[in-house]
Amino acid sequence: MYNLPFFNDGYHVEHHRLPGEHWTRLPAYIRPGTKSSSWPAVLRWIEYISIESLERIALGSRLLQRFLLHTHNRAIGRLIPELVHVRSIAIIGGGMFPRTAILLRKLLPEAAITIVDTNADHLDTASRFLPDGILTEVRLFDPAIPETAELVVIPLSLIGDRGAIYRNPPARQMLVHDWIWSRHGKGSIVSIMLLKRINLISTDR
């Protein structure tokens, strides 16, 4: 989407290696295994900001916490009518400020909720905000292994192949936090400012 109107500007390394080559032929000169950015040049600064660093900023600001709860509540609320017969929820990588767990406890009060994370410190931090009854579990999430929960929530900060989750969902229903331009299934925009949406993936499993 970016390269087409901007004359393959994304192939910047190839251009500097072969400055005389026509822009339409630059993709042919990609070296296999070379590290490249998945972001267009105008958004490449995002690579230097980790999701974890943004979460830490939210931890220190009640105003940001209210904003995140409001925007996520609106987005998840639009999808709640599609979440049928959900009795168990696994939230992967619940984050240090566990807004999804807080909201799903209110929106689906009868469901059992567990936050799964490999980092025990993150879970300890999140526990300060969690309402009663939400469990935490320290373990690695493997998208290739089906989850027992009826609804699995995937964070924006997932490390791994997000595409594999869309192709082969590990649960009957999935709420996948994703970038605003990545539309899959039925979705709801969280915030244009945050460049974020939530996709609902349902299977016949």
PDB file of C-alpha atoms in Angstrom:
ATOM      1  CA  MET A   1       0.000   0.000   0.000  1.00  0.00           C
ATOM      2  CA  TYR A   2       2.865   2.387   0.760  1.00  0.00           C
ATOM      3  CA  ASN A   3       5.339   1.384  -1.940  1.00  0.00           C
ATOM      4  CA  LEU A   4       2.957   1.677  -4.880  1.00  0.00           C
ATOM      5  CA  PRO A   5       2.179   5.421  -4.611  1.00  0.00           C
ATOM      6  CA  PHE A   6       5.687   6.264  -3.325  1.00  0.00           C
ATOM      7  CA  PHE A   7       7.740   4.624  -6.057  1.00  0.00           C
ATOM      8  CA  ASN A   8       9.009   1.716  -3.936  1.00  0.00           C
ATOM      9  CA  ASP A   9      10.512   4.028  -1.332  1.00  0.00           C
ATOM     10  CA  GLY A  10      10.307   1.113   1.095  1.00  0.00           C
ATOM     11  CA  TYR A  11      13.131  -0.588  -0.821  1.00  0.00           C
ATOM     12  CA  HIS A  12      15.516   2.039   0.484  1.00  0.00           C
ATOM     13  CA  VAL A  13      18.524  -0.226   1.043  1.00  0.00           C
ATOM     14  CA  GLU A  14      18.206  -1.668  -2.462  1.00  0.00           C
ATOM     15  CA  HIS A  15      18.012   1.848  -3.904  1.00  0.00           C
ATOM     16  CA  HIS A  16      21.237   2.920  -2.163  1.00  0.00           C
ATOM     17  CA  ARG A  17      22.993  -0.263  -3.243  1.00  0.00           C
ATOM     18  CA  LEU A  18      21.892   0.302  -6.866  1.00  0.00           C
ATOM     19  CA  PRO A  19      21.060   4.018  -7.167  1.00  0.00           C
ATOM     20  CA  GLY A  20      20.826   3.882 -10.943  1.00  0.00           C
ATOM     21  CA  GLU A  21      18.285   1.063 -11.045  1.00  0.00           C
ATOM     22  CA  HIS A  22      14.701   1.934 -11.979  1.00  0.00           C
ATOM     23  CA  TRP A  23      12.337   1.929  -8.966  1.00  0.00           C
ATOM     24  CA  THR A  24      10.042  -0.705 -10.491  1.00  0.00           C
ATOM     25  CA  ARG A  25      12.883  -3.264 -10.452  1.00  0.00           C
ATOM     26  CA  LEU A  26      14.071  -2.707  -6.862  1.00  0.00           C
ATOM     27  CA  PRO A  27      12.047  -5.599  -5.349  1.00  0.00           C
ATOM     28  CA  ALA A  28      14.085  -8.044  -7.464  1.00  0.00           C
ATOM     29  CA  TYR A  29      17.247  -7.085  -5.559  1.00  0.00           C
ATOM     30  CA  ILE A  30      16.158  -8.037  -2.057  1.00  0.00           C
ATOM     31  CA  ARG A  31      18.826 -10.187  -0.407  1.00  0.00           C
ATOM     32  CA  PRO A  32      17.308 -13.284   1.281  1.00  0.00           C
ATOM     33  CA  GLY A  33      17.634 -13.208   5.063  1.00  0.00           C
ATOM     34  CA  THR A  34      18.289  -9.462   5.197  1.00  0.00           C
ATOM     35  CA  LYS A  35      16.574  -7.735   8.108  1.00  0.00           C
ATOM     36  CA  SER A  36      13.948  -5.297   6.906  1.00  0.00           C
ATOM     37  CA  SER A  37      11.269  -3.118   8.432  1.00  0.00           C
ATOM     38  CA  SER A  38       7.610  -4.001   8.064  1.00  0.00           C
ATOM     39  CA  TRP A  39       6.712  -0.308   8.461  1.00  0.00           C
ATOM     40  CA  PRO A  40       6.606   2.394   5.789  1.00  0.00           C
ATOM     41  CA  ALA A  41       9.216   5.111   6.186  1.00  0.00           C
ATOM     42  CA  VAL A  42       6.754   7.612   7.672  1.00  0.00           C
ATOM     43  CA  LEU A  43       5.848   5.169  10.474  1.00  0.00           C
ATOM     44  CA  ARG A  44       9.243   3.515  11.038  1.00  0.00           C
ATOM     45  CA  TRP A  45       9.673   5.348  14.333  1.00  0.00           C
ATOM     46  CA  ILE A  46       7.161   2.889  15.818  1.00  0.00           C
ATOM     47  CA  GLU A  47       9.884   0.201  15.805  1.00  0.00           C
ATOM     48  CA  TYR A  48      11.782   2.144  18.471  1.00  0.00           C
ATOM     49  CA  ILE A  49       8.813   2.272  20.839  1.00  0.00           C
ATOM     50  CA  SER A  50       7.947  -0.990  22.541  1.00  0.00           C
ATOM     51  CA  ILE A  51       4.421  -1.847  23.638  1.00  0.00           C
ATOM     52  CA  GLU A  52       5.849  -2.521  27.104  1.00  0.00           C
ATOM     53  CA  SER A  53       7.233   1.027  27.376  1.00  0.00           C
ATOM     54  CA  LEU A  54       3.808   2.416  26.457  1.00  0.00           C
ATOM     55  CA  GLU A  55       2.179   0.178  29.082  1.00  0.00           C
ATOM     56  CA  ARG A  56       4.523   1.599  31.723  1.00  0.00           C
ATOM     57  CA  ILE A  57       3.451   5.122  30.779  1.00  0.00           C
ATOM     58  CA  ALA A  58      -0.184   4.100  31.251  1.00  0.00           C
ATOM     59  CA  LEU A  59       0.628   2.682  34.692  1.00  0.00           C
ATOM     60  CA  GLY A  60       1.609   6.136  35.903  1.00  0.00           C
ATOM     61  CA  SER A  61      -1.386   8.045  34.583  1.00  0.00           C
ATOM     62  CA  ARG A  62      -4.986   7.660  35.729  1.00  0.00           C
ATOM     63  CA  LEU A  63      -6.045   9.851  32.802  1.00  0.00           C
ATOM     64  CA  LEU A  64      -4.469   7.426  30.306  1.00  0.00           C
ATOM     65  CA  GLN A  65      -5.990   4.474  32.136  1.00  0.00           C
ATOM     66  CA  ARG A  66      -9.466   6.017  31.848  1.00  0.00           C
ATOM     67  CA  PHE A  67      -8.879   6.756  28.162  1.00  0.00           C
ATOM     68  CA  LEU A  68      -7.752   3.174  27.457  1.00  0.00           C
ATOM     69  CA  LEU A  69     -10.673   1.709  29.368  1.00  0.00           C
ATOM     70  CA  HIS A  70     -13.136   3.959  27.538  1.00  0.00           C
ATOM     71  CA  THR A  71     -11.847   3.246  24.024  1.00  0.00           C
ATOM     72  CA  HIS A  72     -11.479  -0.500  24.598  1.00  0.00           C
ATOM     73  CA  ASN A  73     -14.864  -0.743  26.311  1.00  0.00           C
ATOM     74  CA  ARG A  74     -16.529   0.857  23.292  1.00  0.00           C
ATOM     75  CA  ALA A  75     -14.735  -1.467  20.844  1.00  0.00           C
ATOM     76  CA  ILE A  76     -15.271  -4.690  22.802  1.00  0.00           C
ATOM     77  CA  GLY A  77     -18.853  -3.692  23.616  1.00  0.00           C
ATOM     78  CA  ARG A  78     -19.695  -3.653  19.898  1.00  0.00           C
ATOM     79  CA  LEU A  79     -18.496  -7.257  19.605  1.00  0.00           C
ATOM     80  CA  ILE A  80     -20.114  -8.650  22.767  1.00  0.00           C
ATOM     81  CA  PRO A  81     -23.368  -9.695  20.994  1.00  0.00           C
ATOM     82  CA  GLU A  82     -21.233 -12.011  18.821  1.00  0.00           C
ATOM     83  CA  LEU A  83     -19.635 -13.728  21.835  1.00  0.00           C
ATOM     84  CA  VAL A  84     -22.158 -16.498  22.430  1.00  0.00           C
ATOM     85  CA  HIS A  85     -22.000 -19.079  25.216  1.00  0.00           C
ATOM     86  CA  VAL A  86     -18.623 -17.891  26.512  1.00  0.00           C
ATOM     87  CA  ARG A  87     -17.976 -19.542  29.876  1.00  0.00           C
ATOM     88  CA  SER A  88     -14.163 -19.406  29.913  1.00  0.00           C
ATOM     89  CA  ILE A  89     -11.692 -16.789  28.698  1.00  0.00           C
ATOM     90  CA  ALA A  90      -7.898 -16.881  28.365  1.00  0.00           C
ATOM     91  CA  ILE A  91      -6.227 -13.497  27.943  1.00  0.00           C
ATOM     92  CA  ILE A  92      -2.741 -13.943  26.538  1.00  0.00           C
ATOM     93  CA  GLY A  93      -0.090 -11.529  27.753  1.00  0.00           C
ATOM     94  CA  GLY A  94      -2.500  -9.523  29.852  1.00  0.00           C
ATOM     95  CA  GLY A  95      -0.115  -6.612  30.092  1.00  0.00           C
ATOM     96  CA  MET A  96       0.778  -4.532  33.097  1.00  0.00           C
ATOM     97  CA  PHE A  97      -2.460  -2.556  32.888  1.00  0.00           C
ATOM     98  CA  PRO A  98      -4.980  -5.362  32.196  1.00  0.00           C
ATOM     99  CA  ARG A  99      -7.784  -3.342  30.593  1.00  0.00           C
ATOM    100  CA  THR A 100      -9.206  -6.272  28.604  1.00  0.00           C
ATOM    101  CA  ALA A 101      -9.576  -8.402  31.744  1.00  0.00           C
ATOM    102  CA  ILE A 102     -11.181  -5.518  33.660  1.00  0.00           C
ATOM    103  CA  LEU A 103     -13.693  -4.892  30.873  1.00  0.00           C
ATOM    104  CA  LEU A 104     -14.540  -8.525  30.140  1.00  0.00           C
ATOM    105  CA  ARG A 105     -15.266  -9.094  33.829  1.00  0.00           C
ATOM    106  CA  LYS A 106     -17.969  -6.402  33.550  1.00  0.00           C
ATOM    107  CA  LEU A 107     -19.228  -7.351  30.093  1.00  0.00           C
ATOM    108  CA  LEU A 108     -19.223 -11.143  30.671  1.00  0.00           C
ATOM    109  CA  PRO A 109     -19.574 -11.431  34.455  1.00  0.00           C
ATOM    110  CA  GLU A 110     -20.337 -15.177  34.469  1.00  0.00           C
ATOM    111  CA  ALA A 111     -17.239 -16.206  32.515  1.00  0.00           C
ATOM    112  CA  ALA A 112     -14.116 -17.602  34.193  1.00  0.00           C
ATOM    113  CA  ILE A 113     -11.141 -15.409  33.219  1.00  0.00           C
ATOM    114  CA  THR A 114      -7.449 -16.355  33.294  1.00  0.00           C
ATOM    115  CA  ILE A 115      -4.545 -14.109  32.258  1.00  0.00           C
ATOM    116  CA  VAL A 116      -1.652 -16.085  30.762  1.00  0.00           C
ATOM    117  CA  ASP A 117       1.820 -14.532  30.613  1.00  0.00           C
ATOM    118  CA  THR A 118       5.417 -15.758  30.629  1.00  0.00           C
ATOM    119  CA  ASN A 119       6.494 -12.803  32.775  1.00  0.00           C
ATOM    120  CA  ALA A 120       5.507 -13.222  36.425  1.00  0.00           C
ATOM    121  CA  ASP A 121       6.448  -9.593  37.172  1.00  0.00           C
ATOM    122  CA  HIS A 122       3.906  -8.367  34.624  1.00  0.00           C
ATOM    123  CA  LEU A 123       1.222 -10.468  36.270  1.00  0.00           C
ATOM    124  CA  ASP A 124       2.170  -9.103  39.685  1.00  0.00           C
ATOM    125  CA  THR A 125       1.807  -5.557  38.374  1.00  0.00           C
ATOM    126  CA  ALA A 126      -1.510  -6.366  36.699  1.00  0.00           C
ATOM    127  CA  SER A 127      -2.885  -7.920  39.897  1.00  0.00           C
ATOM    128  CA  ARG A 128      -3.098  -4.452  41.487  1.00  0.00           C
ATOM    129  CA  PHE A 129      -5.837  -3.539  39.029  1.00  0.00           C
ATOM    130  CA  LEU A 130      -7.692  -6.830  38.724  1.00  0.00           C
ATOM    131  CA  PRO A 131     -11.151  -7.364  40.193  1.00  0.00           C
ATOM    132  CA  ASP A 132     -11.754 -10.430  42.346  1.00  0.00           C
ATOM    133  CA  GLY A 133     -12.026 -13.800  40.692  1.00  0.00           C
ATOM    134  CA  ILE A 134      -9.581 -13.337  37.824  1.00  0.00           C
ATOM    135  CA  LEU A 135      -6.826 -15.964  37.791  1.00  0.00           C
ATOM    136  CA  THR A 136      -3.272 -15.632  36.491  1.00  0.00           C
ATOM    137  CA  GLU A 137      -1.051 -18.329  35.013  1.00  0.00           C
ATOM    138  CA  VAL A 138       2.666 -18.177  34.204  1.00  0.00           C
ATOM    139  CA  ARG A 139       3.225 -20.156  31.006  1.00  0.00           C
ATOM    140  CA  LEU A 140       4.131 -19.787  27.356  1.00  0.00           C
ATOM    141  CA  PHE A 141       1.273 -19.477  24.902  1.00  0.00           C
ATOM    142  CA  ASP A 142       1.766 -21.720  21.849  1.00  0.00           C
ATOM    143  CA  PRO A 143      -0.706 -20.830  19.063  1.00  0.00           C
ATOM    144  CA  ALA A 144      -0.189 -24.268  17.512  1.00  0.00           C
ATOM    145  CA  ILE A 145      -1.754 -25.924  20.571  1.00  0.00           C
ATOM    146  CA  PRO A 146      -5.539 -25.532  20.991  1.00  0.00           C
ATOM    147  CA  GLU A 147      -6.606 -23.679  24.140  1.00  0.00           C
ATOM    148  CA  THR A 148      -9.302 -25.080  26.416  1.00  0.00           C
ATOM    149  CA  ALA A 149     -10.884 -21.643  26.898  1.00  0.00           C
ATOM    150  CA  GLU A 150     -13.865 -20.851  24.690  1.00  0.00           C
ATOM    151  CA  LEU A 151     -12.609 -17.313  24.056  1.00  0.00           C
ATOM    152  CA  VAL A 152      -8.918 -16.411  23.680  1.00  0.00           C
ATOM    153  CA  VAL A 153      -7.729 -12.796  23.603  1.00  0.00           C
ATOM    154  CA  ILE A 154      -4.503 -12.036  21.710  1.00  0.00           C
ATOM    155  CA  PRO A 155      -2.579  -8.819  22.512  1.00  0.00           C
ATOM    156  CA  LEU A 156      -1.071  -6.339  20.081  1.00  0.00           C
ATOM    157  CA  SER A 157       2.323  -7.127  21.619  1.00  0.00           C
ATOM    158  CA  LEU A 158       2.206 -10.822  20.619  1.00  0.00           C
ATOM    159  CA  ILE A 159       5.642 -12.129  19.677  1.00  0.00           C
ATOM    160  CA  GLY A 160       5.220 -14.643  16.883  1.00  0.00           C
ATOM    161  CA  ASP A 161       3.286 -15.261  13.706  1.00  0.00           C
ATOM    162  CA  ARG A 162      -0.004 -13.388  14.056  1.00  0.00           C
ATOM    163  CA  GLY A 163      -1.022 -14.633  10.616  1.00  0.00           C
ATOM    164  CA  ALA A 164      -0.902 -18.234  11.842  1.00  0.00           C
ATOM    165  CA  ILE A 165      -3.470 -17.370  14.513  1.00  0.00           C
ATOM    166  CA  TYR A 166      -5.832 -16.012  11.873  1.00  0.00           C
ATOM    167  CA  ARG A 167      -5.279 -19.034   9.622  1.00  0.00           C
ATOM    168  CA  ASN A 168      -5.692 -21.630  12.362  1.00  0.00           C
ATOM    169  CA  PRO A 169      -7.352 -20.142  15.478  1.00  0.00           C
ATOM    170  CA  PRO A 170      -6.481 -22.076  18.671  1.00  0.00           C
ATOM    171  CA  ALA A 171      -9.957 -21.455  20.137  1.00  0.00           C
ATOM    172  CA  ARG A 172     -13.600 -21.368  19.085  1.00  0.00           C
ATOM    173  CA  GLN A 173     -13.629 -17.584  19.347  1.00  0.00           C
ATOM    174  CA  MET A 174     -10.747 -15.123  19.323  1.00  0.00           C
ATOM    175  CA  LEU A 175     -10.470 -11.427  20.084  1.00  0.00           C
ATOM    176  CA  VAL A 176      -7.281 -10.272  18.374  1.00  0.00           C
ATOM    177  CA  HIS A 177      -5.850  -6.822  19.116  1.00  0.00           C
ATOM    178  CA  ASP A 178      -4.273  -5.609  15.879  1.00  0.00           C
ATOM    179  CA  TRP A 179      -3.250  -2.547  13.896  1.00  0.00           C
ATOM    180  CA  ILE A 180      -6.106  -0.530  12.485  1.00  0.00           C
ATOM    181  CA  TRP A 181      -5.386  -1.505   8.862  1.00  0.00           C
ATOM    182  CA  SER A 182      -5.309  -5.255   9.595  1.00  0.00           C
ATOM    183  CA  ARG A 183      -8.934  -6.317   9.114  1.00  0.00           C
ATOM    184  CA  HIS A 184      -9.928  -9.922   9.766  1.00  0.00           C
ATOM    185  CA  GLY A 185     -13.364 -11.330  10.528  1.00  0.00           C
ATOM    186  CA  LYS A 186     -15.731  -8.934  12.280  1.00  0.00           C
ATOM    187  CA  GLY A 187     -13.827  -6.009  13.724  1.00  0.00           C
ATOM    188  CA  SER A 188     -14.170  -2.880  15.794  1.00  0.00           C
ATOM    189  CA  ILE A 189     -11.866   0.147  15.869  1.00  0.00           C
ATOM    190  CA  VAL A 190     -10.443   0.946  19.300  1.00  0.00           C
ATOM    191  CA  SER A 191      -8.931   4.310  18.457  1.00  0.00           C
ATOM    192  CA  ILE A 192      -7.682   6.040  15.323  1.00  0.00           C
ATOM    193  CA  MET A 193      -5.165   7.850  17.524  1.00  0.00           C
ATOM    194  CA  LEU A 194      -3.784   4.512  18.756  1.00  0.00           C
ATOM    195  CA  LEU A 195      -3.924   3.010  15.228  1.00  0.00           C
ATOM    196  CA  LYS A 196      -5.654   0.044  16.828  1.00  0.00           C
ATOM    197  CA  ARG A 197      -8.586  -2.280  16.215  1.00  0.00           C
ATOM    198  CA  ILE A 198      -9.942  -5.539  17.664  1.00  0.00           C
ATOM    199  CA  ASN A 199     -10.827  -8.408  15.315  1.00  0.00           C
ATOM    200  CA  LEU A 200     -13.291 -11.126  16.246  1.00  0.00           C
ATOM    201  CA  ILE A 201     -12.543 -14.528  14.720  1.00  0.00           C
ATOM    202  CA  SER A 202     -15.128 -17.275  15.123  1.00  0.00           C
ATOM    203  CA  THR A 203     -14.812 -20.909  14.040  1.00  0.00           C
ATOM    204  CA  ASP A 204     -17.132 -23.893  14.012  1.00  0.00           C
ATOM    205  CA  ARG A 205     -14.844 -25.706  16.434  1.00  0.00           C
TER     206      ARG A 205
END
